[in-house]
mmCIF file of C-alpha atoms in Angstrom:
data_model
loop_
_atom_site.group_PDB
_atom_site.id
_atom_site.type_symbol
_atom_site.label_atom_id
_atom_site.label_comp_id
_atom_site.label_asym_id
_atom_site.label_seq_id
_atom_site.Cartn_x
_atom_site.Cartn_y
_atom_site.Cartn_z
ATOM 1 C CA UNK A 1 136.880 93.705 110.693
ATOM 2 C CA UNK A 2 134.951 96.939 110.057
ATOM 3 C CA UNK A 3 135.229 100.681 111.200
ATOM 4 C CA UNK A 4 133.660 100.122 114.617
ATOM 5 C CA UNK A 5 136.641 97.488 115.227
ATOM 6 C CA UNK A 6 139.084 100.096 116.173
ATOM 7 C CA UNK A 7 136.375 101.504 118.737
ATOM 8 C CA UNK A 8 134.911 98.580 121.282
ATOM 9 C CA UNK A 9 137.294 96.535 123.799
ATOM 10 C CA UNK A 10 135.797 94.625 126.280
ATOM 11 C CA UNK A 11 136.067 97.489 128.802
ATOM 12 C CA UNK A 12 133.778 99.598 126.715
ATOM 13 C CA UNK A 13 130.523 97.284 126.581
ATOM 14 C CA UNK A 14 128.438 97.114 130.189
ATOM 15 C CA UNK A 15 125.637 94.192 129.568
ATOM 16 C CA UNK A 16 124.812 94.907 132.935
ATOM 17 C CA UNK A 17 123.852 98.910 132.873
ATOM 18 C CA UNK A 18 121.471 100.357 135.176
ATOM 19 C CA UNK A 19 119.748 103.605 135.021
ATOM 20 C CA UNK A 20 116.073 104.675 135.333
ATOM 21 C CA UNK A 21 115.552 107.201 132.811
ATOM 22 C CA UNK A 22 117.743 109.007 129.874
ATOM 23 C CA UNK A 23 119.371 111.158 132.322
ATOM 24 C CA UNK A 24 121.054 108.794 134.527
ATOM 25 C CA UNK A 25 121.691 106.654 131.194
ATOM 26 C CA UNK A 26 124.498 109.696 130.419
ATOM 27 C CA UNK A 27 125.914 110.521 133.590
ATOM 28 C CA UNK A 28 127.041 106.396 133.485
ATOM 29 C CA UNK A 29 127.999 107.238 130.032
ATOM 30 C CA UNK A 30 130.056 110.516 131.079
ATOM 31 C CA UNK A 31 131.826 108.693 134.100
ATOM 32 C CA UNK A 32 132.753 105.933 132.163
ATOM 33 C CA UNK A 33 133.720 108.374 129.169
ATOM 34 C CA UNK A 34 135.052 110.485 131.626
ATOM 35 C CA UNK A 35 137.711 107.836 133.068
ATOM 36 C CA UNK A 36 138.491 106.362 129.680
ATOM 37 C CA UNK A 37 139.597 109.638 128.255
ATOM 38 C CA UNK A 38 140.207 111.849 130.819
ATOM 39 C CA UNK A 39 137.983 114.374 130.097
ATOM 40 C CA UNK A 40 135.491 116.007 132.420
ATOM 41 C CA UNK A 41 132.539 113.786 132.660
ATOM 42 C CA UNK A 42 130.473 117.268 132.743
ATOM 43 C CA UNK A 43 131.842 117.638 129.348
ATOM 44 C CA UNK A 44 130.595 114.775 127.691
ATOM 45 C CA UNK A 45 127.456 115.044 129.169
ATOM 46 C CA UNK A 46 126.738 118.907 127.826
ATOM 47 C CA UNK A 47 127.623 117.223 124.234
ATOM 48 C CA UNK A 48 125.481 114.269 124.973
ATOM 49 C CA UNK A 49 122.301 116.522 125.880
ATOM 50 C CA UNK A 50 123.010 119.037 123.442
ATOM 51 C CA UNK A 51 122.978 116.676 120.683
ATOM 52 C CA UNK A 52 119.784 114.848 121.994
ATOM 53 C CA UNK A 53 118.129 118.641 122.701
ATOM 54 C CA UNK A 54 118.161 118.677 118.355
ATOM 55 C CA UNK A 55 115.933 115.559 118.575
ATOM 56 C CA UNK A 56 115.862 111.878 120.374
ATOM 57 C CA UNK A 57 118.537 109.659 119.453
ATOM 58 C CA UNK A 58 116.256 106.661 119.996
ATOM 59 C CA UNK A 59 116.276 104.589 116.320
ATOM 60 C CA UNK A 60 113.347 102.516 117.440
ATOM 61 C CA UNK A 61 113.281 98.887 118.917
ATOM 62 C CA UNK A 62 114.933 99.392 121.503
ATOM 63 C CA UNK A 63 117.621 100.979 120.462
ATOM 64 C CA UNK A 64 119.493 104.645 120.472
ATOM 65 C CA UNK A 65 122.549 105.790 119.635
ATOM 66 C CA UNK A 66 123.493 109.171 121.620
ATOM 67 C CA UNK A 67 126.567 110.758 120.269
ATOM 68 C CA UNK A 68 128.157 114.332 120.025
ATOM 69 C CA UNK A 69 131.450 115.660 118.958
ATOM 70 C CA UNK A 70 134.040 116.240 121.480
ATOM 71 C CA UNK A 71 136.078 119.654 121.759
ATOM 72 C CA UNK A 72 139.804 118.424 122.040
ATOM 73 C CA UNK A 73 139.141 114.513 121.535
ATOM 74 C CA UNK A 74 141.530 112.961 119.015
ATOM 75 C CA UNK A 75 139.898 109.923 117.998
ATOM 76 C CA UNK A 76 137.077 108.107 117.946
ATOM 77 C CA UNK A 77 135.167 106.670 121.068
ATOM 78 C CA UNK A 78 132.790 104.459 122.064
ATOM 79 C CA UNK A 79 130.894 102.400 124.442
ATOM 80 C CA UNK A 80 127.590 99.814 124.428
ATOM 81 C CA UNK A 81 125.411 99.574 127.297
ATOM 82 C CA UNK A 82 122.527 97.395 127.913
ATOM 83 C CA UNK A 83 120.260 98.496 130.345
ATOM 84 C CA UNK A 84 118.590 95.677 132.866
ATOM 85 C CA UNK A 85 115.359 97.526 132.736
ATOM 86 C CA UNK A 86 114.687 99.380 129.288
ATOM 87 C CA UNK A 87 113.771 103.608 130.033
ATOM 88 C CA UNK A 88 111.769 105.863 128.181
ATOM 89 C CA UNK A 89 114.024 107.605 125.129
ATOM 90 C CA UNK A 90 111.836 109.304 122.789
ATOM 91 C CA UNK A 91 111.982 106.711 120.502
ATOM 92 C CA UNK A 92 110.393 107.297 116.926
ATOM 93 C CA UNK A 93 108.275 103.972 117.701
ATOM 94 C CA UNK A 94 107.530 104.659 121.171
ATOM 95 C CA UNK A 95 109.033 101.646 123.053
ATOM 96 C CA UNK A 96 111.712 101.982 125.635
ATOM 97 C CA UNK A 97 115.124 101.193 124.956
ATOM 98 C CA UNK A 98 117.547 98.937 126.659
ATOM 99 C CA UNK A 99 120.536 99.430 124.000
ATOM 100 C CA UNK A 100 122.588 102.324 123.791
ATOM 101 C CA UNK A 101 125.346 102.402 121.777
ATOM 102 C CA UNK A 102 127.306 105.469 122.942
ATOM 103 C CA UNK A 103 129.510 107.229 120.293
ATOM 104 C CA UNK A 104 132.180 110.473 120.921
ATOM 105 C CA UNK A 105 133.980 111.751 118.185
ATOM 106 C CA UNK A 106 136.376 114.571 117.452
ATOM 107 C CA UNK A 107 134.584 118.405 117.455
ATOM 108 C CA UNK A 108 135.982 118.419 113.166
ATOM 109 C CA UNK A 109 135.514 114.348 112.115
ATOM 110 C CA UNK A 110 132.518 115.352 110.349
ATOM 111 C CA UNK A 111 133.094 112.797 107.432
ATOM 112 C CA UNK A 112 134.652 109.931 109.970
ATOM 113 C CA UNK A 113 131.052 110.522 112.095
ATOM 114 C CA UNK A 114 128.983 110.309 109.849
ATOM 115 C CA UNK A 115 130.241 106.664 108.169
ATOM 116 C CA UNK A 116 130.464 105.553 111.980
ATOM 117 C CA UNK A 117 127.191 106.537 112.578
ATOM 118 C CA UNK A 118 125.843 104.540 109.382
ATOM 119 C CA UNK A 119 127.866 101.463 110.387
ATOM 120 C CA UNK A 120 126.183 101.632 113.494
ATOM 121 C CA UNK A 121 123.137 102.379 112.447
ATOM 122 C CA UNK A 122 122.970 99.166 109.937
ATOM 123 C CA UNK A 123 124.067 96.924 112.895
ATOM 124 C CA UNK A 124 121.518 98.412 114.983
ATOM 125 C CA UNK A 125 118.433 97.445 112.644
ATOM 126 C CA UNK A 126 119.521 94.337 111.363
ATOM 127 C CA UNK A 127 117.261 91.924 112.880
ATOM 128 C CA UNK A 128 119.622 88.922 113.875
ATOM 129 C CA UNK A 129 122.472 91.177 115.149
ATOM 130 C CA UNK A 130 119.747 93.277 117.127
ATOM 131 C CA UNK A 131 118.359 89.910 118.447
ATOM 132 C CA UNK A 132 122.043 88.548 119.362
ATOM 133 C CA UNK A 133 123.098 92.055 121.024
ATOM 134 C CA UNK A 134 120.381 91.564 123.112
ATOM 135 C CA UNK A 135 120.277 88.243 124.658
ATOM 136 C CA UNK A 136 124.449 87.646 124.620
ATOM 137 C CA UNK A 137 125.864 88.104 128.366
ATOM 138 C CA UNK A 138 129.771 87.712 127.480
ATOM 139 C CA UNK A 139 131.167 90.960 126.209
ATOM 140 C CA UNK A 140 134.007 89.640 124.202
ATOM 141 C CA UNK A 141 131.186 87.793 121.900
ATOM 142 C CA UNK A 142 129.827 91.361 121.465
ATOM 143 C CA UNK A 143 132.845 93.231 121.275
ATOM 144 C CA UNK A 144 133.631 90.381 118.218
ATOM 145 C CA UNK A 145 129.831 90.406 116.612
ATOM 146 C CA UNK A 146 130.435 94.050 116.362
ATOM 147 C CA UNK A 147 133.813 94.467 115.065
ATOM 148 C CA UNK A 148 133.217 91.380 112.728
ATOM 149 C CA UNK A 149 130.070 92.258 111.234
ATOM 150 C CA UNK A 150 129.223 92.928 107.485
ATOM 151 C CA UNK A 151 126.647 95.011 106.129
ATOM 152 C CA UNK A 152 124.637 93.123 103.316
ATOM 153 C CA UNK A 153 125.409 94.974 100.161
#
């Protein structure tokens, strides 16, 4: 088990996502966020846009990882979607992205983010896991290939 372990269930990871551009992509992201932690969906979304007004989130084949810290939020959140068709993100490589691993985290976790975001960002370039994120379509097999994986040291 790793740190993301304590942050995916089942619940959390949509293989089945739908949205035609970055802006829809967050308003699923809020609602869902929204429900989960019953917080105003408005809310996550100002975080979510504020953080991706600094610069795209979008790591590069096809992959991004939007995230912002959340006024009031205690712990740790977050969520995987997989969008059916891949939208236009900004992405340092140019190509669309179809993975988006969502991430909320307490407004003062500053230390906690950052490790969370380098977990994530590991298991997002790694080749094989990239390749296996993208073509599994059971969630529990990538709820346990994320909470299970290893960085190579």
């Amino acid at each position: 088990m790793n740190v993301l372990s304590r942050l995916f269930t089942t619940d959390s990871i949509n293989l089945n996502a739908q949205a035609s551009n970055k802006a829809q992509a967050f308003e699923n992201a809020g609602q869902y966020f929204a429900t989960k932690l019953q917080i105003p969906c408005e809310t996550v979304l100002s975080f979510l846009n504020a953080r991706e007004a600094l610069g795209s989130t979008g790591l590069g084949f096809g992959v991004a990882i939007p995230h912002g810290r959340i006024k009031g939020l205690q712990e740790p959140c977050a969520a995987l979607f997989k969008l059916q068709t891949p939208i236009e993100f900004g992405a340092p490589d140019g190509k669309p992205v179809s993975l988006l691993l969502f991430l909320l985290v307490p407004e003062k976790a500053t230390q906690e983010h950052l490790e969370i975001l380098a977990v994530i960002a590991q298991l997002l370039t790694n080749p094989q896991t990239l390749d296996q994120l993208q073509n599994e379509t059971d969630p529990e097999k990538v709820r346990d290939l994320i909470c299970h994986w290893e960085a190579l040291q």
